[in-house]
mmCIF file of C-alpha atoms in Angstrom:
data_model
loop_
_atom_site.group_PDB
_atom_site.id
_atom_site.type_symbol
_atom_site.label_atom_id
_atom_site.label_comp_id
_atom_site.label_asym_id
_atom_site.label_seq_id
_atom_site.Cartn_x
_atom_site.Cartn_y
_atom_site.Cartn_z
ATOM 1 C CA TYR X 6 -7.969 -66.682 47.560
ATOM 2 C CA VAL X 7 -7.203 -70.390 48.351
ATOM 3 C CA LEU X 8 -6.499 -72.417 51.454
ATOM 4 C CA GLY X 9 -3.460 -74.504 52.246
ATOM 5 C CA GLY X 10 -2.330 -76.827 55.041
ATOM 6 C CA ALA X 11 -2.984 -80.389 56.232
ATOM 7 C CA ASP X 12 -6.601 -79.691 57.186
ATOM 8 C CA ALA X 13 -7.478 -77.321 54.320
ATOM 9 C CA GLY X 14 -9.766 -79.937 52.840
ATOM 10 C CA ASN X 15 -12.114 -79.534 55.787
ATOM 11 C CA TYR X 16 -12.851 -75.958 54.843
ATOM 12 C CA ALA X 17 -14.493 -74.076 51.979
ATOM 13 C CA VAL X 18 -13.063 -70.602 51.454
ATOM 14 C CA ALA X 19 -15.492 -67.748 50.903
ATOM 15 C CA GLN X 20 -13.988 -64.972 48.801
ATOM 16 C CA PRO X 21 -14.087 -61.484 50.397
ATOM 17 C CA THR X 22 -17.047 -59.269 49.519
ATOM 18 C CA GLY X 23 -17.933 -55.640 50.093
ATOM 19 C CA VAL X 24 -14.380 -54.476 49.398
ATOM 20 C CA THR X 25 -14.088 -50.937 47.923
ATOM 21 C CA ALA X 26 -11.277 -48.688 46.662
ATOM 22 C CA ASP X 27 -10.885 -45.559 44.602
ATOM 23 C CA ILE X 28 -9.581 -45.116 41.060
ATOM 24 C CA THR X 29 -8.303 -41.563 40.784
ATOM 25 C CA ALA X 30 -7.836 -39.688 37.543
ATOM 26 C CA LYS X 31 -4.503 -40.003 35.813
ATOM 27 C CA SER X 32 -2.647 -36.720 35.422
ATOM 28 C CA LEU X 33 -2.190 -35.718 31.798
ATOM 29 C CA THR X 34 0.426 -33.105 30.957
ATOM 30 C CA ILE X 35 0.088 -30.795 27.953
ATOM 31 C CA SER X 36 3.301 -30.441 25.959
ATOM 32 C CA GLY X 37 4.399 -29.015 22.623
ATOM 33 C CA LEU X 38 3.216 -25.449 23.090
ATOM 34 C CA ASN X 39 5.276 -22.927 21.110
ATOM 35 C CA PRO X 40 3.716 -19.481 21.602
ATOM 36 C CA THR X 41 5.843 -17.413 19.215
ATOM 37 C CA LYS X 42 4.215 -14.270 17.797
ATOM 38 C CA VAL X 43 4.907 -10.903 16.202
ATOM 39 C CA TYR X 44 4.724 -7.915 18.542
ATOM 40 C CA ASP X 45 1.133 -6.653 18.824
ATOM 41 C CA ARG X 46 1.159 -4.719 22.098
ATOM 42 C CA SER X 47 -0.790 -7.448 23.894
ATOM 43 C CA LEU X 48 0.133 -10.155 26.399
ATOM 44 C CA THR X 49 -1.896 -12.822 24.619
ATOM 45 C CA ALA X 50 -0.063 -16.055 23.804
ATOM 46 C CA SER X 51 -1.281 -18.783 21.475
ATOM 47 C CA VAL X 52 -3.079 -21.752 23.053
ATOM 48 C CA SER X 53 -2.821 -23.937 19.949
ATOM 49 C CA GLY X 54 -0.348 -26.653 19.132
ATOM 50 C CA GLY X 55 -0.383 -28.536 22.447
ATOM 51 C CA THR X 56 -0.515 -32.331 22.681
ATOM 52 C CA VAL X 57 -1.369 -34.952 25.334
ATOM 53 C CA SER X 58 -0.412 -38.622 25.595
ATOM 54 C CA PRO X 59 -3.218 -40.699 27.142
ATOM 55 C CA ILE X 60 -2.979 -44.459 27.597
ATOM 56 C CA SER X 61 -3.065 -46.241 24.267
ATOM 57 C CA GLY X 62 -6.637 -46.894 23.199
ATOM 58 C CA ASP X 63 -8.149 -43.983 25.124
ATOM 59 C CA THR X 64 -9.729 -41.125 23.222
ATOM 60 C CA VAL X 65 -8.655 -37.908 24.900
ATOM 61 C CA THR X 66 -8.026 -34.554 23.237
ATOM 62 C CA ILE X 67 -7.208 -31.046 24.442
ATOM 63 C CA ASP X 68 -10.083 -28.600 24.836
ATOM 64 C CA ALA X 69 -8.565 -25.134 24.478
ATOM 65 C CA SER X 70 -11.868 -23.305 24.025
ATOM 66 C CA GLY X 71 -11.578 -21.562 27.374
ATOM 67 C CA ALA X 72 -7.798 -21.610 27.696
ATOM 68 C CA THR X 73 -5.641 -18.528 28.102
ATOM 69 C CA GLY X 74 -1.968 -17.895 27.529
ATOM 70 C CA THR X 75 -0.256 -14.805 28.879
ATOM 71 C CA PHE X 76 3.254 -13.496 28.227
ATOM 72 C CA ALA X 77 5.037 -11.918 31.177
ATOM 73 C CA ASP X 78 5.200 -8.664 29.185
ATOM 74 C CA TRP X 79 4.466 -7.600 25.629
ATOM 75 C CA ASN X 80 7.947 -6.453 24.561
ATOM 76 C CA VAL X 81 10.089 -8.161 21.932
ATOM 77 C CA GLY X 82 12.352 -10.876 23.293
ATOM 78 C CA SER X 83 13.314 -14.550 23.203
ATOM 79 C CA GLY X 84 12.533 -17.216 25.805
ATOM 80 C CA LYS X 85 9.881 -15.107 27.504
ATOM 81 C CA ALA X 86 7.837 -16.762 30.264
ATOM 82 C CA VAL X 87 4.265 -17.680 29.368
ATOM 83 C CA THR X 88 1.559 -18.558 31.914
ATOM 84 C CA TYR X 89 -1.291 -20.875 30.876
ATOM 85 C CA ALA X 90 -4.653 -21.613 32.484
ATOM 86 C CA VAL X 91 -8.055 -23.218 31.915
ATOM 87 C CA PHE X 92 -7.007 -25.966 29.516
ATOM 88 C CA ALA X 93 -9.467 -28.869 29.670
ATOM 89 C CA LEU X 94 -9.828 -32.338 28.201
ATOM 90 C CA SER X 95 -12.475 -33.816 25.932
ATOM 91 C CA GLY X 96 -13.143 -37.197 24.394
ATOM 92 C CA ALA X 97 -14.747 -40.457 25.455
ATOM 93 C CA ALA X 98 -12.105 -41.224 28.080
ATOM 94 C CA ALA X 99 -11.557 -37.658 29.295
ATOM 95 C CA GLY X 100 -13.232 -38.382 32.634
ATOM 96 C CA ASN X 101 -10.414 -40.770 33.538
ATOM 97 C CA TYR X 102 -7.821 -38.028 33.344
ATOM 98 C CA VAL X 103 -7.088 -34.696 34.957
ATOM 99 C CA VAL X 104 -5.240 -32.083 32.935
ATOM 100 C CA VAL X 105 -2.082 -30.508 34.316
ATOM 101 C CA GLN X 106 -1.863 -26.891 33.206
ATOM 102 C CA PRO X 107 1.374 -26.254 31.299
ATOM 103 C CA THR X 108 4.241 -24.774 33.299
ATOM 104 C CA GLY X 109 7.720 -23.606 32.400
ATOM 105 C CA VAL X 110 6.630 -22.660 28.890
ATOM 106 C CA THR X 111 8.557 -19.928 27.100
ATOM 107 C CA GLY X 112 8.002 -18.218 23.793
ATOM 108 C CA ASP X 113 9.346 -15.489 21.553
ATOM 109 C CA ILE X 114 7.897 -12.138 20.562
ATOM 110 C CA THR X 115 9.482 -10.916 17.342
ATOM 111 C CA ALA X 116 9.684 -7.337 16.094
ATOM 112 C CA LEU X 117 6.842 -5.891 14.047
ATOM 113 C CA ALA X 118 7.927 -4.719 10.578
ATOM 114 C CA LEU X 119 7.577 -0.962 10.241
ATOM 115 C CA ALA X 120 7.607 0.659 6.806
ATOM 116 C CA VAL X 121 8.662 4.228 6.064
ATOM 117 C CA THR X 122 6.205 5.729 3.580
ATOM 118 C CA GLY X 123 5.839 9.045 1.776
ATOM 119 C CA VAL X 124 9.541 9.415 0.914
ATOM 120 C CA THR X 125 10.410 11.272 -2.296
ATOM 121 C CA ALA X 126 13.668 12.149 -4.008
ATOM 122 C CA ALA X 127 14.096 15.518 -5.705
ATOM 123 C CA ASN X 128 14.850 15.780 -9.409
ATOM 124 C CA LYS X 129 18.209 17.365 -10.069
ATOM 125 C CA THR X 130 20.459 18.694 -12.794
ATOM 126 C CA TYR X 131 23.423 16.510 -13.714
ATOM 127 C CA ASP X 132 26.302 17.161 -11.316
ATOM 128 C CA GLN X 133 28.419 14.013 -11.730
ATOM 129 C CA GLN X 134 27.318 12.873 -8.259
ATOM 130 C CA LEU X 135 25.083 10.000 -7.167
ATOM 131 C CA THR X 136 23.618 11.947 -4.260
ATOM 132 C CA ALA X 137 19.853 12.334 -4.167
ATOM 133 C CA THR X 138 18.051 14.783 -1.902
ATOM 134 C CA LEU X 139 15.256 13.147 0.082
ATOM 135 C CA SER X 140 12.171 14.592 1.673
ATOM 136 C CA GLY X 141 9.202 13.235 3.601
ATOM 137 C CA GLY X 142 8.844 10.013 5.528
ATOM 138 C CA THR X 143 6.224 8.788 7.979
ATOM 139 C CA ILE X 144 5.607 5.673 10.045
ATOM 140 C CA SER X 145 2.444 4.152 11.476
ATOM 141 C CA VAL X 146 2.903 2.419 14.848
ATOM 142 C CA LEU X 147 0.425 0.712 17.140
ATOM 143 C CA PRO X 148 -1.705 3.171 19.136
ATOM 144 C CA GLY X 149 -0.107 4.033 22.448
ATOM 145 C CA ASP X 150 3.474 3.266 21.416
ATOM 146 C CA ASP X 151 6.199 5.895 21.758
ATOM 147 C CA VAL X 152 8.096 5.637 18.460
ATOM 148 C CA THR X 153 9.380 8.510 16.332
ATOM 149 C CA LEU X 154 11.128 8.590 12.963
ATOM 150 C CA ASP X 155 14.713 9.862 12.996
ATOM 151 C CA LEU X 156 15.617 11.548 9.699
ATOM 152 C CA SER X 157 19.075 12.770 10.701
ATOM 153 C CA GLY X 158 21.026 9.989 9.004
ATOM 154 C CA ARG X 159 18.933 9.469 5.900
ATOM 155 C CA ALA X 160 20.636 9.375 2.500
ATOM 156 C CA GLY X 161 19.619 8.769 -1.092
ATOM 157 C CA VAL X 162 21.826 7.438 -3.872
ATOM 158 C CA PHE X 163 21.010 7.280 -7.589
ATOM 159 C CA ALA X 164 21.783 4.025 -9.374
ATOM 160 C CA ASN X 165 24.205 5.945 -11.594
ATOM 161 C CA LYS X 166 25.185 9.551 -12.282
ATOM 162 C CA ASN X 167 23.824 9.816 -15.824
ATOM 163 C CA VAL X 168 20.865 11.791 -17.134
ATOM 164 C CA GLY X 169 17.580 9.891 -17.176
ATOM 165 C CA SER X 170 13.959 9.820 -16.090
ATOM 166 C CA ALA X 171 12.501 7.903 -13.132
ATOM 167 C CA LYS X 172 15.916 6.683 -12.057
ATOM 168 C CA ALA X 173 16.026 4.330 -9.085
ATOM 169 C CA VAL X 174 17.165 5.866 -5.816
ATOM 170 C CA THR X 175 18.411 3.648 -3.001
ATOM 171 C CA VAL X 176 17.403 5.008 0.391
ATOM 172 C CA SER X 177 19.142 4.315 3.693
ATOM 173 C CA GLY X 178 19.676 5.795 7.120
ATOM 174 C CA TYR X 179 16.115 6.170 8.353
ATOM 175 C CA ALA X 180 15.942 5.126 12.008
ATOM 176 C CA ILE X 181 13.450 5.031 14.842
ATOM 177 C CA ALA X 182 13.675 6.271 18.402
ATOM 178 C CA GLY X 183 11.463 6.278 21.460
ATOM 179 C CA ALA X 184 10.632 4.049 24.402
ATOM 180 C CA ASP X 185 8.970 1.385 22.248
ATOM 181 C CA ALA X 186 11.313 1.491 19.245
ATOM 182 C CA GLY X 187 12.857 -1.857 20.194
ATOM 183 C CA ASN X 188 9.574 -3.591 19.390
ATOM 184 C CA TYR X 189 9.793 -2.662 15.703
ATOM 185 C CA ALA X 190 12.035 -3.570 12.758
ATOM 186 C CA LEU X 191 12.278 -0.589 10.427
ATOM 187 C CA ALA X 192 12.203 -1.245 6.683
ATOM 188 C CA GLN X 193 13.946 1.373 4.558
ATOM 189 C CA PRO X 194 11.818 2.933 1.797
ATOM 190 C CA THR X 195 11.881 1.242 -1.606
ATOM 191 C CA GLY X 196 10.639 2.174 -5.058
ATOM 192 C CA VAL X 197 11.860 5.773 -4.814
ATOM 193 C CA THR X 198 12.724 7.397 -8.167
ATOM 194 C CA ALA X 199 13.735 10.808 -9.495
ATOM 195 C CA ASP X 200 15.021 12.437 -12.683
ATOM 196 C CA ILE X 201 18.479 13.702 -13.583
ATOM 197 C CA THR X 202 18.250 16.355 -16.262
ATOM 198 C CA ALA X 203 21.035 17.567 -18.546
ATOM 199 C CA LEU X 204 23.351 20.340 -17.358
ATOM 200 C CA SER X 205 23.338 23.393 -19.630
ATOM 201 C CA LEU X 206 26.733 23.866 -21.228
ATOM 202 C CA ALA X 207 27.647 27.262 -22.690
ATOM 203 C CA VAL X 208 30.017 27.664 -25.638
ATOM 204 C CA THR X 209 32.319 30.631 -24.953
ATOM 205 C CA GLY X 210 35.129 32.360 -26.803
ATOM 206 C CA VAL X 211 33.462 32.317 -30.244
ATOM 207 C CA SER X 212 34.246 35.142 -32.637
ATOM 208 C CA ALA X 213 33.060 36.010 -36.172
ATOM 209 C CA SER X 214 35.432 37.393 -38.807
ATOM 210 C CA ASN X 215 34.824 40.751 -40.425
ATOM 211 C CA LYS X 216 34.239 40.529 -44.179
ATOM 212 C CA THR X 217 33.710 42.582 -47.309
ATOM 213 C CA TYR X 218 30.152 42.802 -48.580
ATOM 214 C CA ASP X 219 29.364 39.767 -50.701
ATOM 215 C CA ARG X 220 25.566 39.810 -50.794
ATOM 216 C CA THR X 221 25.384 36.817 -48.331
ATOM 217 C CA VAL X 222 24.737 36.629 -44.603
ATOM 218 C CA THR X 223 27.384 33.971 -44.054
ATOM 219 C CA ALA X 224 29.774 34.675 -41.188
ATOM 220 C CA THR X 225 33.021 32.833 -40.635
ATOM 221 C CA LEU X 226 33.395 31.652 -37.041
ATOM 222 C CA SER X 227 36.462 30.816 -35.006
ATOM 223 C CA GLY X 228 37.182 29.747 -31.474
ATOM 224 C CA GLY X 229 34.798 28.120 -29.057
ATOM 225 C CA ALA X 230 35.327 26.464 -25.711
ATOM 226 C CA ILE X 231 33.252 24.631 -23.108
ATOM 227 C CA SER X 232 33.780 24.085 -19.402
ATOM 228 C CA VAL X 233 32.582 20.714 -18.139
ATOM 229 C CA ILE X 234 32.654 19.235 -14.671
ATOM 230 C CA SER X 235 36.153 18.065 -13.782
ATOM 231 C CA GLY X 236 36.641 14.423 -14.654
ATOM 232 C CA ASP X 237 34.051 14.310 -17.453
ATOM 233 C CA THR X 238 35.197 13.635 -21.006
ATOM 234 C CA VAL X 239 33.292 16.007 -23.282
ATOM 235 C CA THR X 240 34.685 17.673 -26.415
ATOM 236 C CA LEU X 241 33.295 20.443 -28.612
ATOM 237 C CA ASP X 242 32.572 19.464 -32.218
ATOM 238 C CA THR X 243 32.816 22.579 -34.415
ATOM 239 C CA SER X 244 32.516 20.783 -37.740
ATOM 240 C CA SER X 245 28.951 21.927 -38.267
ATOM 241 C CA ALA X 246 29.267 25.352 -36.667
ATOM 242 C CA ALA X 247 27.743 28.124 -38.743
ATOM 243 C CA GLY X 248 27.308 31.875 -38.382
ATOM 244 C CA ALA X 249 24.861 34.196 -40.097
ATOM 245 C CA PHE X 250 24.806 37.982 -40.076
ATOM 246 C CA ALA X 251 21.522 39.628 -39.148
ATOM 247 C CA ASN X 252 21.385 40.954 -42.737
ATOM 248 C CA ARG X 253 23.655 41.127 -45.783
#
């Protein structure tokens, strides 16, 4: 403080003393929280990933050791409201700040992958079809959830129609139902295999010619036909056909 005016020189100013005032803590908002998680039948939201911006030069960090985050409900969904509490501050300058608990935070709960296990495909005899017959199938959901496995639309398809062992079978059509089914993403069974064995094919219409005794058991054959599944190209090779009488 200084003095002014024509007679100021006749005075000596004494600066004020005993003056007091308060310095209140600066509010510090936590931002950057992204509480996305996979469905786990709990309301718990992550308390990690938040940041604060104190005045440059101050050492202040977030203390989340006692913090809680709570989703509005535990079901799968996007942009779900999350309530936070009990965040604190730490660091050398933490006493100069007061934390503002996060508000307006939203997060996602994504579906929990659910595998169908115990599915088998039956071996079959060649029938020119790709269809495989399936059996079995179970799921394991979180305790307390109402989810059942729907087998009504299941189907199995061989990689091709031909005879072979341990042939890959593609499985589809398994579904889930129940009050909590929307919280799960069903994965169709993989790695299913089965065998296709050869179809027995009878040769019909074969006859043996009568003959005069010739001290041999050789019989002369004629005719011969097969009946294959319509659409298949299979011919009967009689070039090596041979007949033998029971005795001469």
